[in-house]
CSV table of C-alpha atoms in Angstrom, one decimal:
chain,number,residue,atom,x,y,z
A,1,MET,CA,117.0,118.5,95.2
A,2,THR,CA,113.1,119.4,96.0
A,3,TRP,CA,110.8,118.7,93.2
A,4,LEU,CA,107.4,120.2,92.8
A,5,VAL,CA,104.8,117.7,91.3
A,6,THR,CA,101.6,119.4,90.1
A,7,GLY,CA,98.7,116.8,89.8
A,8,GLY,CA,100.9,114.7,92.3
A,9,ALA,CA,97.7,113.6,93.9
A,10,GLY,CA,96.3,112.0,90.8
A,11,TYR,CA,96.7,108.4,89.2
A,12,ILE,CA,100.1,109.0,87.6
A,13,GLY,CA,101.2,111.6,89.7
A,14,ALA,CA,101.0,109.8,92.9
A,15,HIS,CA,103.4,106.8,91.2
A,16,VAL,CA,105.9,109.7,90.2
A,17,VAL,CA,105.5,110.9,93.9
A,18,ALA,CA,106.2,107.4,95.4
A,19,HIS,CA,108.8,106.8,93.0
A,20,LEU,CA,110.8,109.9,93.6
A,21,ARG,CA,110.4,109.5,97.8
A,22,ALA,CA,111.6,105.6,97.3
A,23,ALA,CA,115.0,107.2,95.7
A,24,GLY,CA,115.2,109.8,98.5
A,25,GLU,CA,113.8,112.5,96.4
A,26,PRO,CA,112.6,115.3,98.5
A,27,VAL,CA,109.1,115.9,96.8
A,28,VAL,CA,105.9,118.7,97.0
A,29,VAL,CA,102.7,118.0,95.6
A,30,LEU,CA,100.4,120.9,94.1
A,31,ASP,CA,97.1,119.5,93.6
A,32,ASP,CA,93.4,121.1,93.3
A,33,LEU,CA,91.9,117.5,94.2
A,34,SER,CA,89.4,117.7,91.4
A,35,THR,CA,90.3,114.5,90.5
A,36,GLY,CA,93.4,113.5,92.8
A,37,ASP,CA,93.3,112.0,96.5
A,38,ARG,CA,95.3,113.0,99.0
A,39,ASP,CA,95.1,109.5,100.1
A,40,ARG,CA,97.4,108.3,97.5
A,41,LEU,CA,100.3,110.9,98.8
A,42,PRO,CA,102.6,109.6,101.7
A,43,PRO,CA,101.8,111.2,104.8
A,44,ASP,CA,105.1,113.2,105.1
A,45,VAL,CA,105.0,114.8,101.7
A,46,PRO,CA,103.8,118.4,101.4
A,47,LEU,CA,100.5,118.7,100.0
A,48,VAL,CA,99.7,122.5,98.6
A,49,VAL,CA,95.8,122.5,97.7
A,50,GLY,CA,95.3,124.7,95.1
A,51,ASP,CA,95.2,125.3,91.2
A,52,ALA,CA,98.4,125.0,89.1
A,53,GLY,CA,96.9,128.1,86.9
A,54,ASP,CA,97.4,130.2,89.9
A,55,PRO,CA,101.0,131.9,89.2
A,56,ALA,CA,101.2,133.3,92.5
A,57,LEU,CA,100.4,130.3,94.4
A,58,VAL,CA,102.6,128.4,92.3
A,59,ARG,CA,105.6,130.8,92.9
A,60,ALA,CA,104.7,130.9,96.6
A,61,ALA,CA,105.0,127.1,96.8
A,62,LEU,CA,108.3,127.1,94.7
A,63,THR,CA,109.6,129.5,96.8
A,64,ARG,CA,108.8,128.5,100.2
A,65,HIS,CA,109.8,124.8,99.7
A,66,ARG,CA,112.9,125.6,98.0
A,67,VAL,CA,112.0,124.0,94.8
A,68,ALA,CA,114.8,123.1,92.3
A,69,GLY,CA,112.6,121.9,89.5
A,70,VAL,CA,108.8,120.9,88.4
A,71,MET,CA,107.2,117.9,87.3
A,72,HIS,CA,103.9,119.3,85.6
A,73,LEU,CA,101.4,116.4,85.3
A,74,ALA,CA,98.3,118.6,86.1
A,75,GLY,CA,95.8,118.6,83.2
A,76,SER,CA,93.2,117.2,81.4
A,77,LYS,CA,93.4,114.1,79.5
A,78,SER,CA,90.2,112.7,77.5
A,79,ALA,CA,90.2,113.2,73.8
A,80,PRO,CA,86.5,112.7,73.4
A,81,GLU,CA,85.8,115.2,76.2
A,82,SER,CA,88.3,117.4,74.8
A,83,ILE,CA,85.9,117.6,71.6
A,84,ALA,CA,82.7,118.5,73.4
A,85,ARG,CA,84.7,121.0,75.8
A,86,PRO,CA,87.8,122.6,73.9
A,87,ILE,CA,87.8,125.6,75.5
A,88,ARG,CA,88.2,123.8,79.0
A,89,TYR,CA,91.0,121.7,77.5
A,90,TYR,CA,93.0,124.8,76.4
A,91,GLN,CA,92.6,126.2,79.6
A,92,GLN,CA,93.8,123.5,81.4
A,93,ASN,CA,96.5,122.0,79.0
A,94,VAL,CA,98.0,125.3,77.5
A,95,GLY,CA,97.0,128.4,80.3
A,96,VAL,CA,98.2,126.4,83.2
A,97,VAL,CA,101.3,125.3,81.7
A,98,ALA,CA,101.9,129.1,81.1
A,99,ALA,CA,101.2,129.8,84.5
A,100,VAL,CA,103.4,127.3,86.0
A,101,LEU,CA,106.3,128.7,83.3
A,102,GLU,CA,105.7,132.0,84.4
A,103,ALA,CA,105.9,131.2,88.0
A,104,MET,CA,109.3,129.1,87.5
A,105,VAL,CA,110.6,132.2,86.0
A,106,ALA,CA,109.6,134.4,88.5
A,107,ALA,CA,111.2,132.1,91.2
A,108,GLY,CA,114.4,131.3,89.0
A,109,VAL,CA,113.6,127.7,88.8
A,110,THR,CA,114.9,126.2,85.6
A,111,ARG,CA,114.3,122.6,85.5
A,112,LEU,CA,110.9,121.1,84.1
A,113,VAL,CA,109.7,117.6,83.3
A,114,PHE,CA,106.3,117.9,81.2
A,115,SER,CA,103.8,115.2,80.7
A,116,SER,CA,102.6,115.2,77.4
A,117,SER,CA,100.9,112.5,75.3
A,118,ALA,CA,101.3,110.2,72.2
A,119,ALA,CA,97.8,111.8,71.0
A,120,VAL,CA,100.2,114.6,69.5
A,121,TYR,CA,100.8,112.3,66.4
A,122,GLY,CA,97.7,111.6,65.5
A,123,LEU,CA,97.2,109.5,62.8
A,124,PRO,CA,101.2,108.1,62.1
A,125,ASP,CA,102.2,107.0,59.1
A,126,THR,CA,103.8,103.9,60.6
A,127,PRO,CA,102.5,101.8,63.2
A,128,THR,CA,105.9,102.2,65.3
A,129,VAL,CA,106.2,106.1,66.1
A,130,THR,CA,109.4,107.9,66.7
A,131,GLU,CA,109.9,111.1,68.4
A,132,ASP,CA,110.6,112.4,65.1
A,133,ALA,CA,107.3,111.3,63.3
A,134,PRO,CA,105.1,114.3,62.2
A,135,THR,CA,102.5,115.6,64.8
A,136,ARG,CA,99.2,115.9,63.5
A,137,PRO,CA,96.8,115.6,66.4
A,138,LEU,CA,93.4,114.8,66.2
A,139,SER,CA,91.6,116.0,69.0
A,140,PRO,CA,91.6,119.2,71.0
A,141,TYR,CA,93.6,117.5,73.3
A,142,GLY,CA,96.5,116.1,71.4
A,143,ARG,CA,96.6,119.7,70.0
A,144,THR,CA,96.5,121.4,73.4
A,145,LYS,CA,99.6,119.0,74.4
A,146,LEU,CA,101.4,119.9,71.2
A,147,VAL,CA,100.9,123.5,72.0
A,148,ALA,CA,102.1,122.9,75.3
A,149,GLU,CA,105.5,121.6,74.5
A,150,GLN,CA,106.1,124.5,71.9
A,151,LEU,CA,105.6,126.8,74.7
A,152,VAL,CA,107.7,124.9,77.1
A,153,ALA,CA,110.3,124.9,74.1
A,154,ALA,CA,110.0,128.8,73.6
A,155,ALA,CA,110.2,129.5,77.3
A,156,GLY,CA,113.2,127.3,77.3
A,157,GLN,CA,114.9,129.4,74.6
A,158,ALA,CA,113.9,132.6,76.2
A,159,HIS,CA,114.5,131.9,80.1
A,160,GLY,CA,117.0,129.6,80.4
A,161,ILE,CA,114.6,126.5,81.3
A,162,SER,CA,116.0,123.2,81.0
A,163,TRP,CA,113.4,120.8,79.7
A,164,ILE,CA,112.1,117.3,79.0
A,165,ALA,CA,109.0,116.3,77.6
A,166,LEU,CA,107.8,113.0,78.2
A,167,ARG,CA,105.1,111.6,75.4
A,168,TYR,CA,103.0,109.0,77.5
A,169,PHE,CA,101.5,105.9,75.6
A,170,ASN,CA,98.5,103.9,77.5
A,171,ALA,CA,99.5,103.7,81.4
A,172,ILE,CA,98.2,100.7,83.1
A,173,GLY,CA,98.6,98.9,86.2
A,174,ALA,CA,99.2,100.1,90.1
A,175,ALA,CA,102.4,99.7,92.3
A,176,ALA,CA,100.4,99.7,95.1
A,177,ALA,CA,96.6,99.2,96.1
A,178,HIS,CA,96.0,102.6,97.0
A,179,LEU,CA,97.4,104.0,93.6
A,180,GLY,CA,94.9,102.2,91.4
A,181,ASP,CA,93.5,104.0,88.2
A,182,ARG,CA,90.1,105.2,89.5
A,183,GLY,CA,89.5,106.6,85.8
A,184,THR,CA,86.3,105.7,83.9
A,185,THR,CA,87.9,106.0,80.5
A,186,ASN,CA,90.9,104.1,80.4
A,187,LEU,CA,90.3,100.3,79.0
A,188,LEU,CA,91.4,98.5,82.2
A,189,PRO,CA,88.9,100.4,84.5
A,190,LEU,CA,86.2,100.2,81.9
A,191,ALA,CA,86.7,96.7,81.6
A,192,PHE,CA,86.4,95.8,85.2
A,193,ASP,CA,83.3,97.7,85.5
A,194,ALA,CA,81.8,95.4,83.0
A,195,LEU,CA,82.9,92.6,84.9
A,196,ARG,CA,81.4,93.9,88.0
A,197,THR,CA,78.0,95.2,86.7
A,198,GLY,CA,77.3,92.6,83.8
A,199,VAL,CA,76.9,95.7,80.9
A,200,PRO,CA,78.8,94.9,78.2
A,201,LEU,CA,82.2,96.8,77.2
A,202,THR,CA,82.0,98.0,73.7
A,203,VAL,CA,85.2,97.2,71.3
A,204,ALA,CA,85.4,100.2,69.0
A,205,GLY,CA,86.1,98.0,65.7
A,206,THR,CA,87.0,94.6,65.2
A,207,ALA,CA,87.5,94.3,61.6
A,208,LEU,CA,90.8,96.6,61.5
A,209,PRO,CA,93.9,95.3,59.4
A,210,THR,CA,95.4,93.9,62.7
A,211,ALA,CA,95.8,90.2,63.8
A,212,ASP,CA,92.6,89.7,65.6
A,213,GLY,CA,90.9,93.1,64.1
A,214,SER,CA,90.7,95.0,67.0
A,215,GLY,CA,93.1,98.3,67.3
A,216,VAL,CA,96.7,97.7,68.9
A,217,ARG,CA,98.2,99.8,70.9
A,218,ASP,CA,101.2,100.3,73.2
A,219,TYR,CA,100.3,99.8,77.3
A,220,VAL,CA,102.9,101.1,79.6
A,221,HIS,CA,103.2,100.1,83.5
A,222,VAL,CA,102.8,103.1,85.4
A,223,ALA,CA,105.6,102.1,87.6
A,224,ASP,CA,107.9,102.1,84.6
A,225,LEU,CA,106.5,105.5,83.7
A,226,ALA,CA,107.0,107.0,87.0
A,227,ASP,CA,110.9,105.5,86.6
A,228,ALA,CA,110.9,107.8,83.6
A,229,HIS,CA,110.2,110.9,85.2
A,230,HIS,CA,112.9,110.0,87.9
A,231,ARG,CA,115.5,109.3,85.2
A,232,ALA,CA,114.5,112.5,83.1
A,233,ALA,CA,115.1,114.5,86.7
A,234,ARG,CA,118.4,113.2,87.2
A,235,ARG,CA,119.3,113.9,83.1
A,236,LEU,CA,118.1,117.7,84.3
A,237,ALA,CA,120.8,117.8,86.9
A,238,THR,CA,123.5,117.3,84.4
A,239,GLY,CA,123.0,120.6,82.7
A,240,ARG,CA,120.8,121.9,79.8
A,241,HIS,CA,118.6,120.4,77.9
A,242,ALA,CA,115.5,120.4,75.6
A,243,THR,CA,114.3,117.1,74.6
A,244,VAL,CA,111.1,114.9,73.8
A,245,TYR,CA,111.0,111.0,74.8
A,246,ASN,CA,108.4,108.7,73.9
A,247,VAL,CA,107.3,106.4,77.1
A,248,GLY,CA,106.0,103.3,76.0
A,249,ALA,CA,106.1,99.4,76.5
A,250,GLY,CA,107.9,99.6,73.0
A,251,ARG,CA,105.5,96.7,71.7
A,252,GLY,CA,101.7,96.7,71.1
A,253,HIS,CA,98.8,94.7,72.4
A,254,SER,CA,95.4,94.6,70.9
A,255,VAL,CA,92.4,95.6,72.7
A,256,LEU,CA,90.8,92.3,72.5
A,257,GLU,CA,94.2,90.5,73.7
A,258,VAL,CA,94.0,93.0,76.9
A,259,ILE,CA,90.6,92.1,77.3
A,260,ARG,CA,91.6,88.2,77.3
A,261,THR,CA,94.0,89.0,79.7
A,262,VAL,CA,91.5,90.9,82.1
A,263,ALA,CA,89.7,87.9,81.7
A,264,ASP,CA,92.6,85.0,82.5
A,265,VAL,CA,93.5,87.2,85.6
A,266,ALA,CA,90.0,87.5,87.1
A,267,GLY,CA,89.0,84.1,86.1
A,268,ALA,CA,85.7,85.3,84.4
A,269,PRO,CA,85.0,86.5,80.8
A,270,VAL,CA,84.8,90.3,80.3
A,271,PRO,CA,81.1,90.8,78.3
A,272,THR,CA,81.9,92.9,75.2
A,273,ARG,CA,80.0,94.0,72.3
A,274,THR,CA,81.1,95.4,68.9
A,275,GLY,CA,81.1,99.0,68.2
A,276,PRO,CA,81.9,101.0,65.1
A,277,PRO,CA,85.5,102.1,64.8
A,278,ARG,CA,86.3,105.6,66.0
A,279,PRO,CA,86.9,108.3,63.3
A,280,GLY,CA,90.5,108.8,63.1
A,281,ASP,CA,91.4,105.8,64.9
A,282,ALA,CA,95.0,104.4,63.7
A,283,PRO,CA,94.8,100.4,63.5
A,284,GLU,CA,98.1,100.1,65.3
A,285,VAL,CA,100.2,102.7,67.3
A,286,VAL,CA,103.5,101.6,69.4
A,287,ALA,CA,106.1,103.6,70.8
A,288,ALA,CA,109.5,103.8,69.5
A,289,VAL,CA,111.6,103.8,72.7
A,290,GLY,CA,115.1,103.7,71.7
A,291,ARG,CA,116.0,107.4,72.4
A,292,ILE,CA,115.1,107.1,76.0
A,293,ALA,CA,116.7,104.0,76.1
A,294,ARG,CA,120.2,105.4,74.7
A,295,ASP,CA,120.0,109.1,76.3
A,296,LEU,CA,118.2,108.0,80.0
A,297,GLY,CA,119.4,104.0,80.3
A,298,TRP,CA,115.0,103.6,80.7
A,299,ARG,CA,113.7,100.3,79.5
A,300,PRO,CA,110.2,98.8,80.8
A,301,ARG,CA,110.5,96.2,83.5
A,302,ASN,CA,106.9,95.0,83.5
A,303,THR,CA,104.2,93.1,80.9
A,304,LEU,CA,101.1,93.4,80.1
A,305,ARG,CA,99.8,90.6,82.5
A,306,ASP,CA,101.9,92.5,85.4
A,307,GLY,CA,99.8,96.0,84.5
A,308,VAL,CA,96.6,93.8,84.5
A,309,ALA,CA,97.1,92.0,87.3
A,310,SER,CA,98.3,94.8,89.4
A,311,ALA,CA,95.3,97.1,88.4
A,312,TRP,CA,93.1,93.9,89.1
A,313,LEU,CA,94.3,93.7,92.6
A,314,ALA,CA,94.1,97.4,93.3
A,315,ARG,CA,90.7,97.7,92.0
A,316,ALA,CA,89.7,94.8,94.7
A,317,ALA,CA,91.2,96.6,97.4
A,318,THR,CA,89.3,99.8,96.7
A,319,ILE,CA,86.1,98.3,96.8
A,320,SER,CA,86.5,96.1,99.8
A,321,PRO,CA,85.0,97.0,102.9
A,322,ARG,CA,88.2,98.1,104.6
A,323,ARG,CA,90.2,100.7,103.2
A,324,GLU,CA,93.5,100.3,104.2
A,325,ARG,CA,97.1,101.0,102.6
A,326,PRO,CA,98.6,98.1,102.0
A,327,GLY,CA,102.2,97.3,100.5
A,328,PRO,CA,103.3,96.8,96.8
A,329,VAL,CA,100.7,94.8,95.0
A,330,ARG,CA,101.8,91.3,93.9
A,331,THR,CA,100.9,89.2,90.7
A,332,PRO,CA,99.4,86.0,91.7
A,333,ALA,CA,102.1,84.5,90.1
A,334,GLY,CA,104.9,85.5,92.7
A,335,PRO,CA,107.4,88.3,93.6
A,336,ASP,CA,106.7,91.9,93.6
A,337,ARG,CA,107.9,93.4,90.3
A,338,PHE,CA,106.6,96.9,90.5
A,339,THR,CA,108.5,99.9,91.3
A,340,PRO,CA,106.9,102.2,93.9
């Protein structure tokens, strides 16, 4: 069964592609390379360079490569940016989903794994969030993901599309050096930048009602996230489904705990400064992962330290003079624990 992965040259998408290929699944990638990098992809994976918002292009890719299912990861993902650019976010995260669904219907493709986000929950009533928790997104980004989920569900009912939406929590780590996170808004890249430049990392709030006063979040290794996509794909091969799953580590770590782990792995303190808490930020948000464990047999394999150590080694490789493509990254402690 061939899968089309939109956004497959991005940080998470490339891990999904690598995982599927390692499992023997045929894969085609569609990416406009605006934030993706073709060097993240295995050389034998077909790459269609273009906009997933072009239904004719998507349909042509589905037909030409005899695609049986789509994993849609293309989109924009910064909550602060979405506040400044809401129109763009609705175009990218809702309009593009509509185009992909249109192409799927035209090509007769009836399986979809959709990349969603824990941002749909907004400010939850309890620290541990189940998939049945109220969805009250606080940013245009979160709202676009929720609207896109609703669109997928409606298209599923109308056109017989079987779908699974994966609500990501905070992805960290790298399964190989060339697959590292090169973003500028996630906690680990910001911490690494602070180490490199000496410019302090701003910690948003240190007087929250948590153990150390900083916000607690769920950090899931990107290799585990990729495994969840593969398990969702296999689930869709068994019949009709219309389901939402959280994908997280199932336990929380504070921002300061993550920063201490970075310092321990790097062997140097991370310069920080205290800033005010961001409006609407919950003190603690952690994924309940019982549903995905029950239905798909998925459980996270990697720890916070695994994620930090692998991300640190991948970052070091990208700034070294020689840009090679080494094998899976390893923690300093020993054997490879990361699924490609």
